Amino acid sequence: MTIAVTFLPRTAPAPLPPVAFIGGGNMASAIIGGLIKQGTPADAFEVVEPFEEARQKLAQSFGIIAQAEASEALSRCAVVVWAVKPQTFAEAARPVRAFAENALHLSVAAGIPSDSIARWLGSERVVRAMPNTPALVGQGMTGLYARPGVDAADRALVAQLLAPTGELLWVDDEAALDAVTAMSGSGPAYVFYFIEAMAEAGVEMGLSSDQALRLAVGTFTGASALAHSATEPPSVLRERVTSKGGTTYAALASLEGADVKAKFKAAIRAAQQRAAELGDEFGRA
């Protein structure tokens, strides 16, 4: 018996409509760079960036000629990505509003409530995103919240725009973004903190700094990959490495004795509280 097999051609992602970035720093560059690697041409982007050094970097890296201030050029863009510092959002929104009345707005500014963004821009088509720095290498984790005025097509466009940065997680409650900020937004710093501590311990035990850092980074990379692919929870994975009376048991007993888990959870809650405070502080304008 002969079986006929038909191979369907792999379909390329639909081309993006023109996209504007207000702010051309690291996060904007991560998104732009990923999209350009996927084939989006440089002329699909409009960037407003007040700092000359950042504008030069965009030109050198991507061939994008960024503008120092908002102009009519923004009106061609279907999406406006707000990659500005929270404390400058309200001021940056004023000159952009007139050129982006019909655009979908995607904010990656930490803490600014969507109510404030909608008010400043006169639009209900607002999505808030909380990315993290591994987006710079395509391994990010981004939490997303959409206002009721954002439809399914808008969500799909946001997903397409952010796909090169890593994984996406939609939440239904905007308040949950404070938890996202505390966990994944600030989370890379926690990982770097523990990598730093492991590497320092390695040096103190006689390894070279290069050896210790390589062991620490490799251990976190491998353990994270295992946790990502495993069907069991982290507690089970931990138990499999821990033999009573062994080396891992001694280390974990020391951590438990110092109440490290409770203190670490308290630290994450402190970050969550600060995220909420930032929203209250910078969202009033």
XYZ file of N, CA, C and O in Angstrom, residues 143 224 243 263:
16
model
N 4.112 39.628 31.042
C 2.718 39.597 31.460
C 1.943 40.681 30.736
O 2.459 41.775 30.503
N 16.646 25.624 35.237
C 15.482 26.329 34.689
C 14.909 25.582 33.491
O 13.690 25.459 33.346
N 19.070 13.877 48.992
C 19.134 12.637 49.770
C 19.380 12.996 51.236
O 20.283 13.787 51.539
N 11.827 34.806 53.865
C 12.381 36.141 53.620
C 12.361 36.473 52.131
O 12.128 37.625 51.744
